[in-house]
CSV table of C-alpha atoms in Angstrom, one decimal:
chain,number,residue,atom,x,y,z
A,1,UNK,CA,7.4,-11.8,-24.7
A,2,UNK,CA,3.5,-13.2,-24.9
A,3,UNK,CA,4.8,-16.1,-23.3
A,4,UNK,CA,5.9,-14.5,-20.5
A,5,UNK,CA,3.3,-12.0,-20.2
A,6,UNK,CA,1.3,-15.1,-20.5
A,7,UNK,CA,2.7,-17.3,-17.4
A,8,UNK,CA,2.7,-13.9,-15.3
A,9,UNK,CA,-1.0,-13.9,-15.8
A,10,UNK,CA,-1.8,-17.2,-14.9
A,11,UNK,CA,0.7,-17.2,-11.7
A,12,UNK,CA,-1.5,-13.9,-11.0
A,13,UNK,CA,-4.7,-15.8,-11.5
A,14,UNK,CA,-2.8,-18.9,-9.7
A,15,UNK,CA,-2.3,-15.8,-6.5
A,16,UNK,CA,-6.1,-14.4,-6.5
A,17,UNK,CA,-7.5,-18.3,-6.0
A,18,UNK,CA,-4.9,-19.0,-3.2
A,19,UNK,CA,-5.9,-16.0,-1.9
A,20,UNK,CA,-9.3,-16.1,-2.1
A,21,UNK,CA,-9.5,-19.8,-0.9
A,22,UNK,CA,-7.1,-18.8,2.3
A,23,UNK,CA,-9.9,-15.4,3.0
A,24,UNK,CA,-12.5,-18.5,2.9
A,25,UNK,CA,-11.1,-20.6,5.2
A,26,UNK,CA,-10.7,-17.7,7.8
A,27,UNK,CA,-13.9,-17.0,7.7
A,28,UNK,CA,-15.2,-20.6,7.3
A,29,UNK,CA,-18.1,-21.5,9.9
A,30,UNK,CA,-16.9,-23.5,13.1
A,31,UNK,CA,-17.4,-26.9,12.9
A,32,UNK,CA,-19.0,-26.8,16.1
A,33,UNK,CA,-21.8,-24.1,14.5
A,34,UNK,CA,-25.2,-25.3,14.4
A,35,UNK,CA,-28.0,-27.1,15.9
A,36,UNK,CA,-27.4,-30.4,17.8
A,37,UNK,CA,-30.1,-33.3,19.0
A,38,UNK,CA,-29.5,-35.8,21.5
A,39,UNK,CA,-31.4,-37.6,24.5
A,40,UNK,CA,-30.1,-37.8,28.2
A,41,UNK,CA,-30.8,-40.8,30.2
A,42,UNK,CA,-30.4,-40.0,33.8
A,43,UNK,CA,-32.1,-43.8,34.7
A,44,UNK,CA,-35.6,-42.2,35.7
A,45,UNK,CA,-36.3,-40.0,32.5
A,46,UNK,CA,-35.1,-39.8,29.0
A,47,UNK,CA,-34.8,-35.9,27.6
A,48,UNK,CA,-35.2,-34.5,24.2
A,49,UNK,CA,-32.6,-32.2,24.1
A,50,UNK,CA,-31.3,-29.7,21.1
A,51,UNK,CA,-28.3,-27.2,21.6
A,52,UNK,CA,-28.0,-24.4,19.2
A,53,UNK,CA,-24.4,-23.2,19.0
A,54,UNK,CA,-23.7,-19.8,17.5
A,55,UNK,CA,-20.4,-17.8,16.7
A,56,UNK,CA,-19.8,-14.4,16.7
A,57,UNK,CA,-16.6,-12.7,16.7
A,58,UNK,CA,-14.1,-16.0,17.4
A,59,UNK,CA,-16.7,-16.6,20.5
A,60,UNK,CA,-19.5,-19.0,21.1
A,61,UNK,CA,-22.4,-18.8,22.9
A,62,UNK,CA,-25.8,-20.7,22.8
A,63,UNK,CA,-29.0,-22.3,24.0
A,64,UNK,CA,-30.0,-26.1,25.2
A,65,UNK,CA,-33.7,-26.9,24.8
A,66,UNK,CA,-35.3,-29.2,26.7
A,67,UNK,CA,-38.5,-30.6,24.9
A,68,UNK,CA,-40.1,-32.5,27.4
A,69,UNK,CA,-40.9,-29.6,29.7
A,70,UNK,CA,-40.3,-27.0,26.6
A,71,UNK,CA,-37.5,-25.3,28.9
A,72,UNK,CA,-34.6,-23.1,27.5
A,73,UNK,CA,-31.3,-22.7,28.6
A,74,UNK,CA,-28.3,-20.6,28.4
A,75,UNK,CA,-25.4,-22.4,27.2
A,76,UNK,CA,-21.0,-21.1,27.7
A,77,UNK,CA,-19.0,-22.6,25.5
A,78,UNK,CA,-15.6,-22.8,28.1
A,79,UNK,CA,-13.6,-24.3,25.4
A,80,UNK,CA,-13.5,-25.3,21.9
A,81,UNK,CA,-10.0,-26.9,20.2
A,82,UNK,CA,-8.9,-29.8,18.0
A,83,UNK,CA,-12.4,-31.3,18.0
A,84,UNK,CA,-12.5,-31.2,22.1
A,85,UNK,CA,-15.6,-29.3,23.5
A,86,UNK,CA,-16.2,-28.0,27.3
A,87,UNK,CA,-19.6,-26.1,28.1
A,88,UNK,CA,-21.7,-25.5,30.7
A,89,UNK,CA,-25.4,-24.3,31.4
A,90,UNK,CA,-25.3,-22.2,34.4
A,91,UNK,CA,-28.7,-22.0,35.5
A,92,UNK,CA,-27.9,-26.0,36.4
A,93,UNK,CA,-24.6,-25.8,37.4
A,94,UNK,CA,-23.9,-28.4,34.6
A,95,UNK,CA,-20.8,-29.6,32.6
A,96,UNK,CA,-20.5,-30.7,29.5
A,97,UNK,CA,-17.2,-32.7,28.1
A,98,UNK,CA,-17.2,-34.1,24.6
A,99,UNK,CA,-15.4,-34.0,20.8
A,100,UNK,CA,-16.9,-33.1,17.7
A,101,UNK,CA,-15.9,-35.7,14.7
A,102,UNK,CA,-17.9,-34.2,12.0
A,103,UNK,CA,-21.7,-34.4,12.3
A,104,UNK,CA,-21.0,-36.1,15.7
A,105,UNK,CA,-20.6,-35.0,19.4
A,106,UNK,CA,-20.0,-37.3,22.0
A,107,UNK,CA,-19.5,-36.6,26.0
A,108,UNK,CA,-20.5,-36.8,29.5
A,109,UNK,CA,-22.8,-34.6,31.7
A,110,UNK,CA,-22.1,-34.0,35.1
A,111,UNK,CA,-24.5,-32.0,37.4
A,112,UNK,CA,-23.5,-32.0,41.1
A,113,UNK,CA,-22.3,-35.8,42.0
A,114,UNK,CA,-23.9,-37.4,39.3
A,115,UNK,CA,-22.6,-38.1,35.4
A,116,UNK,CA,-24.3,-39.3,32.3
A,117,UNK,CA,-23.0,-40.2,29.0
A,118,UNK,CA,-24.7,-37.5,26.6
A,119,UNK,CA,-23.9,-37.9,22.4
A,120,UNK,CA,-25.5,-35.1,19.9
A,121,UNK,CA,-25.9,-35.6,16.3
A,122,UNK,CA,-26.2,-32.6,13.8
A,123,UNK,CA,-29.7,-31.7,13.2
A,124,UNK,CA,-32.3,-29.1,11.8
A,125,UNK,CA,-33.6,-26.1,13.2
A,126,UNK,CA,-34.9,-26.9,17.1
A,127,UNK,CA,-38.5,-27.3,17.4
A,128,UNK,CA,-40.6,-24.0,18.2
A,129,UNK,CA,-41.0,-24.0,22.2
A,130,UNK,CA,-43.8,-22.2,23.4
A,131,UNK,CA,-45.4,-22.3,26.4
A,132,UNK,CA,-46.1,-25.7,28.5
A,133,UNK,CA,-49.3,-27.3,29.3
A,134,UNK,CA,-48.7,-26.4,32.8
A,135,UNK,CA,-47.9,-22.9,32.0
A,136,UNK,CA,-51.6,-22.5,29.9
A,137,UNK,CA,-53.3,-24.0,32.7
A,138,UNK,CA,-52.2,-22.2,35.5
A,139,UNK,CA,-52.7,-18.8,34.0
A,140,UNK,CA,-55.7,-19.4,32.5
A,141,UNK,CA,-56.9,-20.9,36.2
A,142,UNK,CA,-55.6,-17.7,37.6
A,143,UNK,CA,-57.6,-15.0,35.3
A,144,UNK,CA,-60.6,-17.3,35.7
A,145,UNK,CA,-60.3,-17.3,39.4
A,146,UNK,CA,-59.6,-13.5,39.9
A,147,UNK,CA,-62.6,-12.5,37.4
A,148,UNK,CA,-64.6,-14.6,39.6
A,149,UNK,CA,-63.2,-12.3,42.8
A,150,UNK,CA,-63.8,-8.8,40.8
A,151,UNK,CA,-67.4,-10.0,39.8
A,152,UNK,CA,-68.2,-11.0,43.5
A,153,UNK,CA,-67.5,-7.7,44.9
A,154,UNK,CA,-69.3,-5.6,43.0
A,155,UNK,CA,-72.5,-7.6,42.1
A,156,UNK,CA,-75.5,-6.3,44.1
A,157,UNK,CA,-74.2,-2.8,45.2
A,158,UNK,CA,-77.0,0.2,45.3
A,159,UNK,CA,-76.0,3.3,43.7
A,160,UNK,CA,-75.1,5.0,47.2
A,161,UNK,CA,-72.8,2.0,47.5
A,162,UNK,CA,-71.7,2.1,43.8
A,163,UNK,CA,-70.0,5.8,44.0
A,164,UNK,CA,-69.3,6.1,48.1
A,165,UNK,CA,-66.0,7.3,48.7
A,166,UNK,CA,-63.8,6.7,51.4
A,167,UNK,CA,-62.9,9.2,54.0
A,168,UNK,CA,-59.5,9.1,53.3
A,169,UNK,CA,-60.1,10.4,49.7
A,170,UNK,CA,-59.6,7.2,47.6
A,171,UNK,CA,-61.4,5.9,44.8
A,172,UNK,CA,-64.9,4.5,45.1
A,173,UNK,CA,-66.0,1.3,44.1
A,174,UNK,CA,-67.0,2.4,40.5
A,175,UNK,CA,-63.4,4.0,40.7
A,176,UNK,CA,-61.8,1.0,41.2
A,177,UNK,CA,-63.8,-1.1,39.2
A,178,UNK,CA,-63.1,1.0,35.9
A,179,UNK,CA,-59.5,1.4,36.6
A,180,UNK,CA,-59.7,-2.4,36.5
A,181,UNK,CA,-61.2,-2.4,33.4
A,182,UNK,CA,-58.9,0.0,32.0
A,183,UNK,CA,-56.0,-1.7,32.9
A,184,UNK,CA,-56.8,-4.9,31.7
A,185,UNK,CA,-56.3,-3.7,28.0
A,186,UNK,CA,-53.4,-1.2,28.7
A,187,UNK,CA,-51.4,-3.8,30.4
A,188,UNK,CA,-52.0,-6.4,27.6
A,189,UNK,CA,-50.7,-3.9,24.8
A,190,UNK,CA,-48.1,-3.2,26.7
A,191,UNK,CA,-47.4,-7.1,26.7
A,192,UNK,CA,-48.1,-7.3,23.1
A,193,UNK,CA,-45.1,-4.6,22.3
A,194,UNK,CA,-42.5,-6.6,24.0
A,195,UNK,CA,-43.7,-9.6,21.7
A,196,UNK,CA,-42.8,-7.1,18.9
A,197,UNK,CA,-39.4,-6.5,19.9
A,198,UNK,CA,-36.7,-9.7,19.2
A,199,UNK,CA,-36.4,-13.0,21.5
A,200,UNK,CA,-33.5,-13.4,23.7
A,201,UNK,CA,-32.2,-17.3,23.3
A,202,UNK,CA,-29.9,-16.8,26.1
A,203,UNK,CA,-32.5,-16.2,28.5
A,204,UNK,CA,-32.4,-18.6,31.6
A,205,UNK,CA,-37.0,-19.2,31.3
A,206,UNK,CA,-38.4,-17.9,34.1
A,207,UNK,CA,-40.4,-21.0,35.9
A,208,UNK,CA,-43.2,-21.1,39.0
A,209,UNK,CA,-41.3,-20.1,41.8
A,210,UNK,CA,-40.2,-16.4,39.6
A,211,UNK,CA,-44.2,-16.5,38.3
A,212,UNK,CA,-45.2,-16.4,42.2
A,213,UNK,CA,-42.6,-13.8,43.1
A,214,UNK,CA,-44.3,-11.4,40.6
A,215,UNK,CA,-47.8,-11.7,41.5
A,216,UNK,CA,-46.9,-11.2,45.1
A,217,UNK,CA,-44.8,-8.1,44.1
A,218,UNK,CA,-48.0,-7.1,42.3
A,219,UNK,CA,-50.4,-8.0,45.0
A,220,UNK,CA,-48.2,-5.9,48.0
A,221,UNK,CA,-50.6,-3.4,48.1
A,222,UNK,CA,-47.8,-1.4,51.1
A,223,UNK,CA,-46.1,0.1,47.7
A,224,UNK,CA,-48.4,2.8,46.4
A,225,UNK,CA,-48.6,3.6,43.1
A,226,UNK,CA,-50.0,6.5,40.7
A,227,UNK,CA,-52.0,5.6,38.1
A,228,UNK,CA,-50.6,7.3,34.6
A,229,UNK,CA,-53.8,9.4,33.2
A,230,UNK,CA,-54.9,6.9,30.8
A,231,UNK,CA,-55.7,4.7,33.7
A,232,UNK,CA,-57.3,7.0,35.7
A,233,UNK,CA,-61.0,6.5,36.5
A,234,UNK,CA,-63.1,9.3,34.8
A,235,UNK,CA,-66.8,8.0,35.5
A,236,UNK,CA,-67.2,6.0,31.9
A,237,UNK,CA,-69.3,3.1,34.1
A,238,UNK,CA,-72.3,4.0,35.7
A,239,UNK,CA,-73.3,0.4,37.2
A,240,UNK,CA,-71.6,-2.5,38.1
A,241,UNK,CA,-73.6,-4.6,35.2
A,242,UNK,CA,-71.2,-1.6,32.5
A,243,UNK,CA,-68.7,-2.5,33.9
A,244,UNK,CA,-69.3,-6.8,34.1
A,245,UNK,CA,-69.4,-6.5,30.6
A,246,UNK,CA,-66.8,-4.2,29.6
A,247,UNK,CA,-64.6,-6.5,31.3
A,248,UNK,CA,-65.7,-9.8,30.1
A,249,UNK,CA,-64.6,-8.6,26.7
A,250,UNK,CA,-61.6,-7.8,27.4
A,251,UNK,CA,-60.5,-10.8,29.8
A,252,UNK,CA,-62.0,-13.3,27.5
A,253,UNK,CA,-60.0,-11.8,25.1
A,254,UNK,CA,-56.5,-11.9,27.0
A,255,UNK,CA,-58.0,-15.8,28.2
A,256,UNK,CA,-58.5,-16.6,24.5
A,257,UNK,CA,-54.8,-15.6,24.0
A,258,UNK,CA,-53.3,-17.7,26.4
A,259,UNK,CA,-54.8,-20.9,25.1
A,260,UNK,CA,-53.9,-20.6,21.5
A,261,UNK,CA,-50.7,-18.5,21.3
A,262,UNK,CA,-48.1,-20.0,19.9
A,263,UNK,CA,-45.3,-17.4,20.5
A,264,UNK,CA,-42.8,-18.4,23.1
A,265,UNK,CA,-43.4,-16.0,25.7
A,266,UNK,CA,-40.4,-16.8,28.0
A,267,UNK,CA,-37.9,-15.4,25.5
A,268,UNK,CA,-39.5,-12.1,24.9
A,269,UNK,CA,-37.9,-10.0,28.6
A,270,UNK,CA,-38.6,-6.8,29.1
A,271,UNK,CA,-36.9,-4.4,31.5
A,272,UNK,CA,-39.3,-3.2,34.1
A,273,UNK,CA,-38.9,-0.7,37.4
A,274,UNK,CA,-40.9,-2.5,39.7
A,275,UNK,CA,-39.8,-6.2,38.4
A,276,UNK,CA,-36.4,-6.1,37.3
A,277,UNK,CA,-37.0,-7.8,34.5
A,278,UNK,CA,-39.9,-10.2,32.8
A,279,UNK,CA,-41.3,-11.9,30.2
A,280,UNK,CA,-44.5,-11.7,28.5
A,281,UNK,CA,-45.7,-14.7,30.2
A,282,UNK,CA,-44.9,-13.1,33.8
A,283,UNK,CA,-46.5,-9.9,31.9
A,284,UNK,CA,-49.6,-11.8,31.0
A,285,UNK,CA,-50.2,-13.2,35.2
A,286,UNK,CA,-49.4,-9.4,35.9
A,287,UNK,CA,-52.7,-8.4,34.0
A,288,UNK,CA,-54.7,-10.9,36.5
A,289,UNK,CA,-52.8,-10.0,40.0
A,290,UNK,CA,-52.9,-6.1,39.3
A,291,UNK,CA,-57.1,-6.8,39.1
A,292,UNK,CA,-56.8,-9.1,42.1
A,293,UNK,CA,-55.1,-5.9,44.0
A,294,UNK,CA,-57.7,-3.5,42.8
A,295,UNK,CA,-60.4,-6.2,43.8
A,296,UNK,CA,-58.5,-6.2,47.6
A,297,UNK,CA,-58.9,-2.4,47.6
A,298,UNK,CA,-62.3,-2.0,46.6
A,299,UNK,CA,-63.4,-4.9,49.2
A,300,UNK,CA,-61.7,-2.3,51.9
A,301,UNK,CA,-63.9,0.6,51.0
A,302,UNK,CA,-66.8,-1.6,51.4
A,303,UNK,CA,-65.5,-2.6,54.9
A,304,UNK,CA,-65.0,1.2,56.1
A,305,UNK,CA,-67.7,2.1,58.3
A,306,UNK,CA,-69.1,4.5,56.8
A,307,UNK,CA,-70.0,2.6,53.6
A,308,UNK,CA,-73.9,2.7,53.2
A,309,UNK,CA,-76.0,-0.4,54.3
């Protein structure tokens, strides 16, 4: 009877393993999991590239990373069976063929007419991509150049000139001014809270021709807009030289971030009702063109005739 009690035990034991081993397997990690490296060759240029593959639920979806010009990509796995791979990046209109053999993917690309062979072998974690040289430059040239423009219009204005209001009932030039300098903080926080909130790898990064489309959406000055009240002008600058300095604290500060920030901006988005949608880079350039418009209406109340001489 111990005997048999004995077997019945073990072929129990025997049961849980095979059990446990088969609950294992099912929920073993894809082969095809992970983070990738290769290099394309496209004959002109040679590309860093890193694809991060994730699984969730039975589907795939991931990112391609492009460290030459530290651009991110959405990446749809089409297929994924017996080792065989098809995906694409939409924002290129690109297709990927290939097959996995353990730490190794090799394929083709094919974008529009053109194919190139393309071979990935399992890596580490992607390098951090945060915003390119290109990126720094321009928006640092752009708050440089409309600090430049607010400065200008309000250096060497009398008093009268200072607090004259136009005839239509808009803000003075001491109006405008300290909205400006209110805003440039506001706006920045508000920047800084969408850092705060998670990246979105799928993201397609937003690139120049998107950055110019939101500072000229910023800049049309037809589409009126009421200031909240913590932006509203409330007298807190008598002179221009106030305000010149309240300023310069603050945009050196948001200047300052720009050059040494290492978050990547262009996967923090934010929802917005005037934008659609942006990143905290595009937030950042908003900072600059919503002084540039403020600078553009104070220069009209100077130019109504009735401004003092």
């Amino acid at each position: 009877m111990l005997c048999v009690r004995l077997e019945e035990s073990i072929f129990m034991l025997k049961t849980i393993l095979l059990l446990g081993l088969a609950v294992s397997t099912a929920f073993a990690e894809s082969p095809l999991v992970g983070t990738w490296g290769g290099s394309l060759d496209n004959f002109k240029d040679r590309l860093n590239l890193a694809i991060s593959i994730r699984e969730r639920d039975g589907k795939f979806s991931g990112t391609v990373a492009a460290y030459e010009n530290n651009q991110t990509f959405a990446v749809e796995v089409l297929a994924f069976a017996d080792g065989r791979i098809r995906l694409n990046t939409p924002a290129q209109s690109g297709l990927y063929i290939g097959k996995v053999v353990g730490d190794e993917m090799t394929g083709t690309w094919t974008q529009g007419t053109l194919s190139f062979p393309l071979n990935f072998s399992r890596a580490g974690e992607p390098k951090p991509i945060t915003l390119t040289p290109a990126e720094r430059a321009f928006a640092v040239s752009y708050f440089e150049r409309t600090s430049k423009e607010f400065f200008d219009s309000i250096q060497g204005l009398t008093t009268a000139q200072w607090n004259y209001k136009p005839a239509n009932g808009g803000w003075s030039v001491a109006q405008c001014a300290e909205h400006i300098v209110l805003s440039e903080g506001v706006i920045f926080e508000e920047m800084k809270k969408i850092l705060e909130g998670p990246v979105n790898p799928d993201v397609a990064r937003g690139g120049q021709d998107r950055d110019q489309r939101v500072i000229a959406a910023e800049l049309d000055r037809s589409k009126k807009a009421t200031a909240p009240e913590t932006l509203k002008p409330s007298g807190k600058f008598p002179t221009p030289d106030r305000v010149m300095a309240a300023f310069t604290e603050k945009r050196n500060r948001n200047i300052g971030f720009i050059k040494t920030t290492a978050e990547d901006l262009r996967l923090h988005v934010q929802k917005n009702p005037v934008f659609f949608e942006v990143d905290a880079y595009e937030y950042l350039l908003i900072i600059a063109a919503h002084s540039a418009r403020h600078t553009a209406q104070l220069q009209a109340v100077k130019a109504e005739p009735g401004f003092p001489k």
